[in-house]
PDB file of C-alpha atoms in Angstrom:
ATOM      1  CA  UNK A   6       3.491  10.102   4.679  1.00  0.00           C
ATOM      2  CA  UNK A   7       0.902  12.353   6.440  1.00  0.00           C
ATOM      3  CA  UNK A   8      -1.645  11.019   8.825  1.00  0.00           C
ATOM      4  CA  UNK A   9      -5.321  12.319   8.125  1.00  0.00           C
ATOM      5  CA  UNK A  10      -8.357  12.810  10.325  1.00  0.00           C
ATOM      6  CA  UNK A  11     -11.966  13.723   9.351  1.00  0.00           C
ATOM      7  CA  UNK A  12     -14.387  15.871  11.185  1.00  0.00           C
ATOM      8  CA  UNK A  13     -17.811  17.602  10.731  1.00  0.00           C
ATOM      9  CA  UNK A  14     -19.911  14.664   9.875  1.00  0.00           C
ATOM     10  CA  UNK A  15     -23.457  14.272  11.292  1.00  0.00           C
ATOM     11  CA  UNK A  16     -27.120  14.061  10.388  1.00  0.00           C
ATOM     12  CA  UNK A  17     -28.936  16.671   8.341  1.00  0.00           C
ATOM     13  CA  UNK A  18     -32.222  17.055   6.565  1.00  0.00           C
ATOM     14  CA  UNK A  19     -32.413  17.066   2.923  1.00  0.00           C
ATOM     15  CA  UNK A  20     -31.598  20.516   1.450  1.00  0.00           C
ATOM     16  CA  UNK A  21     -29.283  21.220   4.387  1.00  0.00           C
ATOM     17  CA  UNK A  22     -25.537  21.810   4.371  1.00  0.00           C
ATOM     18  CA  UNK A  23     -22.451  20.439   6.184  1.00  0.00           C
ATOM     19  CA  UNK A  24     -18.785  21.195   6.137  1.00  0.00           C
ATOM     20  CA  UNK A  25     -16.272  18.527   6.457  1.00  0.00           C
ATOM     21  CA  UNK A  26     -12.675  19.173   7.470  1.00  0.00           C
ATOM     22  CA  UNK A  27      -9.501  16.956   7.088  1.00  0.00           C
ATOM     23  CA  UNK A  28      -6.568  17.785   9.360  1.00  0.00           C
ATOM     24  CA  UNK A  29      -3.220  16.596   8.136  1.00  0.00           C
ATOM     25  CA  UNK A  30      -0.320  15.658  10.471  1.00  0.00           C
ATOM     26  CA  UNK A  31       2.310  17.178   8.108  1.00  0.00           C
ATOM     27  CA  UNK A  32       2.770  19.516   5.293  1.00  0.00           C
ATOM     28  CA  UNK A  33       0.294  18.868   2.512  1.00  0.00           C
ATOM     29  CA  UNK A  34       1.675  21.303  -0.014  1.00  0.00           C
ATOM     30  CA  UNK A  35       3.602  18.628  -1.691  1.00  0.00           C
ATOM     31  CA  UNK A  36       0.729  16.028  -2.009  1.00  0.00           C
ATOM     32  CA  UNK A  37       0.130  15.957  -5.576  1.00  0.00           C
ATOM     33  CA  UNK A  38      -3.532  14.981  -5.154  1.00  0.00           C
ATOM     34  CA  UNK A  39      -5.898  15.228  -2.206  1.00  0.00           C
ATOM     35  CA  UNK A  40      -9.584  14.474  -2.313  1.00  0.00           C
ATOM     36  CA  UNK A  41     -12.862  13.361  -0.757  1.00  0.00           C
ATOM     37  CA  UNK A  42     -14.183   9.977  -1.300  1.00  0.00           C
ATOM     38  CA  UNK A  43     -17.377   8.381   0.030  1.00  0.00           C
ATOM     39  CA  UNK A  44     -18.761   4.968   0.480  1.00  0.00           C
ATOM     40  CA  UNK A  45     -22.438   4.224   1.010  1.00  0.00           C
ATOM     41  CA  UNK A  46     -23.682   0.908   2.418  1.00  0.00           C
ATOM     42  CA  UNK A  47     -23.358  -1.887  -0.107  1.00  0.00           C
ATOM     43  CA  UNK A  48     -21.646   0.278  -2.614  1.00  0.00           C
ATOM     44  CA  UNK A  49     -17.951   0.808  -3.802  1.00  0.00           C
ATOM     45  CA  UNK A  50     -16.008   3.715  -2.439  1.00  0.00           C
ATOM     46  CA  UNK A  51     -16.106   6.488  -5.062  1.00  0.00           C
ATOM     47  CA  UNK A  52     -14.226   9.870  -5.404  1.00  0.00           C
ATOM     48  CA  UNK A  53     -16.347  12.860  -5.277  1.00  0.00           C
ATOM     49  CA  UNK A  54     -14.029  15.848  -5.277  1.00  0.00           C
ATOM     50  CA  UNK A  55     -10.284  16.101  -5.593  1.00  0.00           C
ATOM     51  CA  UNK A  56      -7.701  18.853  -5.912  1.00  0.00           C
ATOM     52  CA  UNK A  57      -4.147  18.689  -7.406  1.00  0.00           C
ATOM     53  CA  UNK A  58      -1.140  20.583  -6.359  1.00  0.00           C
ATOM     54  CA  UNK A  59      -1.760  23.327  -8.876  1.00  0.00           C
ATOM     55  CA  UNK A  60      -5.158  24.012  -7.188  1.00  0.00           C
ATOM     56  CA  UNK A  61      -7.204  22.582 -10.038  1.00  0.00           C
ATOM     57  CA  UNK A  62     -10.496  20.925  -8.659  1.00  0.00           C
ATOM     58  CA  UNK A  63     -12.435  18.193 -10.188  1.00  0.00           C
ATOM     59  CA  UNK A  64     -15.924  16.940  -9.159  1.00  0.00           C
ATOM     60  CA  UNK A  65     -18.009  13.900  -9.735  1.00  0.00           C
ATOM     61  CA  UNK A  66     -21.218  14.521 -11.729  1.00  0.00           C
ATOM     62  CA  UNK A  67     -23.249  13.355  -8.613  1.00  0.00           C
ATOM     63  CA  UNK A  68     -21.984  16.361  -6.600  1.00  0.00           C
ATOM     64  CA  UNK A  69     -21.014  19.037  -9.093  1.00  0.00           C
ATOM     65  CA  UNK A  70     -22.473  22.375  -8.336  1.00  0.00           C
ATOM     66  CA  UNK A  71     -23.431  21.310  -4.681  1.00  0.00           C
ATOM     67  CA  UNK A  72     -20.105  20.568  -3.164  1.00  0.00           C
ATOM     68  CA  UNK A  73     -16.826  22.564  -3.046  1.00  0.00           C
ATOM     69  CA  UNK A  74     -13.325  21.354  -2.094  1.00  0.00           C
ATOM     70  CA  UNK A  75     -10.628  23.647  -0.667  1.00  0.00           C
ATOM     71  CA  UNK A  76      -7.184  23.104   0.429  1.00  0.00           C
ATOM     72  CA  UNK A  77      -5.536  25.267   2.851  1.00  0.00           C
ATOM     73  CA  UNK A  78      -1.718  24.532   2.842  1.00  0.00           C
ATOM     74  CA  UNK A  79      -1.049  27.083   5.536  1.00  0.00           C
ATOM     75  CA  UNK A  80      -3.267  25.043   7.861  1.00  0.00           C
ATOM     76  CA  UNK A  81      -2.584  21.639   6.494  1.00  0.00           C
ATOM     77  CA  UNK A  82      -6.364  21.314   6.037  1.00  0.00           C
ATOM     78  CA  UNK A  83      -8.599  19.949   3.389  1.00  0.00           C
ATOM     79  CA  UNK A  84     -12.372  20.794   3.430  1.00  0.00           C
ATOM     80  CA  UNK A  85     -15.526  19.905   1.703  1.00  0.00           C
ATOM     81  CA  UNK A  86     -18.460  22.276   1.793  1.00  0.00           C
ATOM     82  CA  UNK A  87     -21.705  20.161   1.061  1.00  0.00           C
ATOM     83  CA  UNK A  88     -24.740  22.091   0.234  1.00  0.00           C
ATOM     84  CA  UNK A  89     -28.243  20.983  -1.058  1.00  0.00           C
ATOM     85  CA  UNK A  90     -27.653  17.571   0.436  1.00  0.00           C
ATOM     86  CA  UNK A  91     -29.708  14.711  -0.698  1.00  0.00           C
ATOM     87  CA  UNK A  92     -30.622  11.259   1.043  1.00  0.00           C
ATOM     88  CA  UNK A  93     -28.360   9.720  -1.733  1.00  0.00           C
ATOM     89  CA  UNK A  94     -25.457  11.528  -0.193  1.00  0.00           C
ATOM     90  CA  UNK A  95     -25.574   9.437   2.951  1.00  0.00           C
ATOM     91  CA  UNK A  96     -22.192   7.729   3.278  1.00  0.00           C
ATOM     92  CA  UNK A  97     -19.048   7.595   5.139  1.00  0.00           C
ATOM     93  CA  UNK A  98     -16.832  10.301   3.830  1.00  0.00           C
ATOM     94  CA  UNK A  99     -12.962   9.654   3.652  1.00  0.00           C
ATOM     95  CA  UNK A 100     -10.164  12.205   3.074  1.00  0.00           C
ATOM     96  CA  UNK A 101      -7.242  10.902   1.009  1.00  0.00           C
ATOM     97  CA  UNK A 102      -3.758  12.060  -0.187  1.00  0.00           C
ATOM     98  CA  UNK A 103      -1.188  10.966  -2.607  1.00  0.00           C
ATOM     99  CA  UNK A 104       2.492  11.687  -2.166  1.00  0.00           C
ATOM    100  CA  UNK A 105       4.408  14.064  -4.347  1.00  0.00           C
ATOM    101  CA  UNK A 106       4.317  11.600  -7.329  1.00  0.00           C
ATOM    102  CA  UNK A 107       0.650  10.895  -7.388  1.00  0.00           C
ATOM    103  CA  UNK A 108      -1.996  12.077  -9.913  1.00  0.00           C
ATOM    104  CA  UNK A 109      -5.479  13.234 -10.441  1.00  0.00           C
ATOM    105  CA  UNK A 110      -8.006  11.977 -12.933  1.00  0.00           C
ATOM    106  CA  UNK A 111     -11.544  13.011 -14.148  1.00  0.00           C
ATOM    107  CA  UNK A 112     -13.135  10.748 -16.572  1.00  0.00           C
ATOM    108  CA  UNK A 113     -16.662  10.270 -17.669  1.00  0.00           C
ATOM    109  CA  UNK A 114     -18.167  12.049 -14.567  1.00  0.00           C
ATOM    110  CA  UNK A 115     -15.976  10.266 -12.149  1.00  0.00           C
ATOM    111  CA  UNK A 116     -12.856  11.564 -10.321  1.00  0.00           C
ATOM    112  CA  UNK A 117      -9.954  10.298  -8.212  1.00  0.00           C
ATOM    113  CA  UNK A 118      -6.318  10.384  -7.245  1.00  0.00           C
ATOM    114  CA  UNK A 119      -3.723   7.830  -8.464  1.00  0.00           C
ATOM    115  CA  UNK A 120      -1.286   6.421  -5.916  1.00  0.00           C
ATOM    116  CA  UNK A 121      -3.049   7.191  -2.725  1.00  0.00           C
ATOM    117  CA  UNK A 122      -0.884   6.481   0.246  1.00  0.00           C
ATOM    118  CA  UNK A 123      -2.878   7.914   3.044  1.00  0.00           C
ATOM    119  CA  UNK A 124      -6.562   7.625   4.066  1.00  0.00           C
ATOM    120  CA  UNK A 125      -8.374   9.105   6.993  1.00  0.00           C
ATOM    121  CA  UNK A 126     -10.642   6.778   9.216  1.00  0.00           C
ATOM    122  CA  UNK A 127     -13.823   8.428   7.693  1.00  0.00           C
ATOM    123  CA  UNK A 128     -16.742  10.429   9.022  1.00  0.00           C
ATOM    124  CA  UNK A 129     -20.468   9.496   8.726  1.00  0.00           C
ATOM    125  CA  UNK A 130     -22.873  11.924   7.003  1.00  0.00           C
ATOM    126  CA  UNK A 131     -26.693  11.041   7.137  1.00  0.00           C
ATOM    127  CA  UNK A 132     -29.140  12.818   5.112  1.00  0.00           C
ATOM    128  CA  UNK A 133     -32.838  12.364   5.966  1.00  0.00           C
ATOM    129  CA  UNK A 134     -35.687  12.991   3.612  1.00  0.00           C
TER     130      UNK A 134
END
């Protein structure tokens, strides 16, 4: 099981950009699915961008066209480039990973990973209008 730690959160005005990074303690190449999730105050945690072991990426409708996920196996890093940020993007953002037998899903505009066994502590993103 890898240990994950996010960085790059902060405060930005609407329309701005941020790049989140997730450093893994070990080799991430065998993690079937890795992704970014977020939880806004009073709301459930939701998946926003995931990548599987084949490099396929999936995005929630709420961020499609604005956010881009990338996985760098050589550096054991997962990143999320966030552009055109909106106040509704304000949330705590979490990095997550499955083991080698997890799975990814993309249904009705929502995405996620199955059998997640590692979560980062989260990083706060605040977007002001």
